[in-house]
Amino acid sequence: MNSKPIGFFDSGVGGISVLKTARAIMPFENFIYYGDDLNAPYGEKTEEQIQRLTLAAGDFLYKKGVKAIVMACNTATSAAVIMMRERYSIPVISMEPAVKPALFAKGQILVLATPATVTQARYLGLIERLCAQDRVVSVGCSGLVECIENGRMGEADVHACLGQCIPAIGSGHIGAVVIGCTHYSLVEPHIKSYVDHAFDTDCVVFDGRHGTARRLEQVLFEQGLQTEGPAPGSEAFFSSCGDKSIQNFEAVFHHFEP
Ligand code: DGL
């Protein structure tokens, strides 16, 4: 049994979607969240830049004495999960776009993620391993993270941004959408409504944050690291941008429905 906190991080506000999902199944745990919004978006940076920023975020959490780190960012995972696991002696839990479960849906699968995620070897390797090349249309949604970071999370703003990123898809019915960036989870209903309207469908949405939260719970259990309370567990928020961002993180945490 171990009541030390679990550290979560993302380039900004997106990882709060993972944090809240974990909170829903782990009421006793204490959580620390670090959003590096000074440096967002990670998804439009080079692999080396993302690796450097990710290791700095990991060090921030590690120095706070966390018992595990959750990389609540697909982009950071793609670029740096191996380095993170080599660097720390504690469990490092990461994200993966939920392409595997989406293969059970009918039709084409639209994977929406950052430009960095969809071009990095880790993601391309996943698609190859799953032999999913013919089923998947991968889209790097340039600008969508910035839109969300700037608080433009309403339907009109999200639809306008998606309209610029998602290409016309020639043939094939879109049956599923994979949310491959934790920021996008915060606007998931607007993503579904855009895709349904644009492609005349009723798509099923797959989001890796549920799998990451369950994996965290499993690892804590296997390694005897879970706490038994007292309930409720706490959350503490930190940002590379200061107090205003912290207030935003808290507000998003309270409003997001996991
Ligand atoms: N939330 C991050 C992810 O899941 C990306 C954000 C960014 O581009 O900074 O990929």
Short mmCIF file of N, CA, C and O in Angstrom, two decimals, residues 20-27 210 213-214 217:
data_model
loop_
_atom_site.label_atom_id
_atom_site.label_comp_id
_atom_site.label_asym_id
_atom_site.label_seq_id
_atom_site.Cartn_x
_atom_site.Cartn_y
_atom_site.Cartn_z
N LYS A 20 -9.30 12.73 -15.27
CA LYS A 20 -10.67 12.59 -14.76
C LYS A 20 -11.18 11.16 -14.97
O LYS A 20 -11.94 10.63 -14.15
N THR A 21 -10.74 10.54 -16.07
CA THR A 21 -11.13 9.15 -16.33
C THR A 21 -10.53 8.23 -15.26
O THR A 21 -11.19 7.30 -14.78
N ALA A 22 -9.28 8.51 -14.89
CA ALA A 22 -8.64 7.73 -13.83
C ALA A 22 -9.33 7.98 -12.49
O ALA A 22 -9.55 7.04 -11.71
N ARG A 23 -9.67 9.23 -12.23
CA ARG A 23 -10.34 9.55 -10.96
C ARG A 23 -11.65 8.77 -10.82
O ARG A 23 -11.98 8.29 -9.72
N ALA A 24 -12.36 8.60 -11.94
CA ALA A 24 -13.66 7.92 -11.89
C ALA A 24 -13.53 6.48 -11.42
O ALA A 24 -14.45 5.94 -10.81
N ILE A 25 -12.38 5.84 -11.69
CA ILE A 25 -12.23 4.44 -11.27
C ILE A 25 -11.29 4.28 -10.07
O ILE A 25 -11.16 3.18 -9.53
N MET A 26 -10.62 5.37 -9.67
CA MET A 26 -9.68 5.29 -8.53
C MET A 26 -9.98 6.40 -7.53
O MET A 26 -9.26 7.41 -7.47
N PRO A 27 -11.01 6.25 -6.73
CA PRO A 27 -11.42 7.35 -5.85
C PRO A 27 -10.45 7.67 -4.72
O PRO A 27 -10.48 8.77 -4.18
N HIS A 210 -9.57 5.51 -21.76
CA HIS A 210 -10.17 4.51 -20.88
C HIS A 210 -9.18 3.36 -20.64
O HIS A 210 -9.00 2.89 -19.51
N ALA A 213 -6.35 4.50 -18.27
CA ALA A 213 -6.77 4.55 -16.86
C ALA A 213 -6.84 3.13 -16.27
O ALA A 213 -6.37 2.88 -15.16
N ARG A 214 -7.37 2.20 -17.06
CA ARG A 214 -7.47 0.81 -16.57
C ARG A 214 -6.08 0.19 -16.41
O ARG A 214 -5.81 -0.56 -15.47
N GLU A 217 -4.53 1.37 -13.20
CA GLU A 217 -5.12 0.66 -12.05
C GLU A 217 -4.50 -0.74 -11.91
O GLU A 217 -4.14 -1.18 -10.83
#
